[in-house]
């Protein structure tokens, strides 16, 4: 009788256990995590309505109606920002409390540990994106044309920001250092991702070049492609850049965990 363990089960069982561990840790804040981004989405829509005034429905941004353009961008931006927060602050807590050493000494690969933090943050971020979409659906005409592609771009954006957050934690030795990286790295990248304005509206060539070099811009543009079938860039350009950036960030984190590079708090 063959009693050798199933290699797929050996890989996915500990990964699923790590994901469940992270999700259970956040269950107390689950309601707040869903409600706050949705309320912010409502405020954003009404702020733009008040700023533009009556007849906002006739205005367009990047060949899309203004509110639909902003709504799709906000869904992607809020989800990615939450993923950065969820994975980074969870790992930072483990690092500062020296709980991360238990994971590093367990018979787990770097891919297991990185995947546990990243995928748990993505699932939490996906629930945030869903709550925002449901809320905005009743305020603007935010129908999703291709749900599968929409989820794929959300996944690539969430995983890449979660991985970026873990990289930031590796190079942070206290909470203030991580908060500084969020303020001066993640938030500027998100604000320059084209969530609220199209690339064609940027006249300064320097800022336009910065946006074109920002991989998160292609995530947001890909989300609009999936939602409305229309974006500023070619669809395959968005997809290839997002995929390459996601794989790069995830690979860096997995390698860092494999070699325990600066992960244990000093």
Tab-separated table of N, CA, C and O in Angstrom, residues 43 72 79 88 103 116 119-120 123 129 134 156 161 212 243 261:
chain	number	residue	atom	x	y	z
A	43	UNK	N	-18.574	59.538	0.187
A	43	UNK	CA	-18.105	60.919	0.346
A	43	UNK	C	-17.391	61.401	-0.908
A	43	UNK	O	-17.587	62.550	-1.337
A	72	UNK	N	-14.638	53.422	-10.539
A	72	UNK	CA	-13.788	52.259	-10.801
A	72	UNK	C	-12.390	52.467	-10.245
A	72	UNK	O	-11.777	51.546	-9.687
A	79	UNK	N	-8.825	49.191	-2.432
A	79	UNK	CA	-8.457	47.805	-2.189
A	79	UNK	C	-6.947	47.668	-2.025
A	79	UNK	O	-6.457	47.003	-1.107
A	88	UNK	N	1.207	44.444	5.892
A	88	UNK	CA	2.360	45.064	6.537
A	88	UNK	C	2.225	45.169	8.038
A	88	UNK	O	3.138	44.798	8.786
A	103	UNK	N	7.404	31.208	13.003
A	103	UNK	CA	7.176	30.822	11.615
A	103	UNK	C	8.483	30.463	10.916
A	103	UNK	O	8.536	29.531	10.121
A	116	UNK	N	1.046	33.158	2.977
A	116	UNK	CA	0.062	33.289	4.040
A	116	UNK	C	-0.293	34.735	4.314
A	116	UNK	O	-1.472	35.103	4.393
A	119	UNK	N	-1.871	36.381	0.721
A	119	UNK	CA	-3.203	35.929	0.317
A	119	UNK	C	-4.269	36.291	1.348
A	119	UNK	O	-5.411	36.594	0.972
A	120	UNK	N	-3.914	36.269	2.623
A	120	UNK	CA	-4.883	36.692	3.640
A	120	UNK	C	-5.210	38.173	3.477
A	120	UNK	O	-6.379	38.578	3.574
A	123	UNK	N	-7.529	38.566	0.432
A	123	UNK	CA	-8.917	38.192	0.693
A	123	UNK	C	-9.641	39.274	1.491
A	123	UNK	O	-10.812	39.585	1.218
A	129	UNK	N	-13.144	45.717	-1.508
A	129	UNK	CA	-13.523	46.107	-2.872
A	129	UNK	C	-14.981	45.764	-3.150
A	129	UNK	O	-15.703	46.548	-3.797
A	134	UNK	N	-20.558	47.454	-4.132
A	134	UNK	CA	-21.988	47.356	-3.837
A	134	UNK	C	-22.547	48.735	-3.458
A	134	UNK	O	-23.643	49.124	-3.891
A	156	UNK	N	-4.014	41.018	-8.946
A	156	UNK	CA	-2.639	41.445	-9.200
A	156	UNK	C	-2.307	42.711	-8.417
A	156	UNK	O	-1.219	42.834	-7.848
A	161	UNK	N	0.677	45.022	-3.877
A	161	UNK	CA	0.750	45.964	-2.743
A	161	UNK	C	1.009	45.233	-1.437
A	161	UNK	O	1.738	45.737	-0.571
A	212	UNK	N	3.522	57.106	-16.063
A	212	UNK	CA	3.731	55.991	-16.992
A	212	UNK	C	4.697	54.961	-16.435
A	212	UNK	O	4.645	53.788	-16.816
A	243	UNK	N	1.211	41.824	-14.394
A	243	UNK	CA	1.645	40.471	-14.071
A	243	UNK	C	3.126	40.437	-13.717
A	243	UNK	O	3.527	39.795	-12.730
A	261	UNK	N	16.141	37.249	5.607
A	261	UNK	CA	16.895	38.485	5.452
A	261	UNK	C	16.262	39.611	6.267
A	261	UNK	O	15.208	40.134	5.959
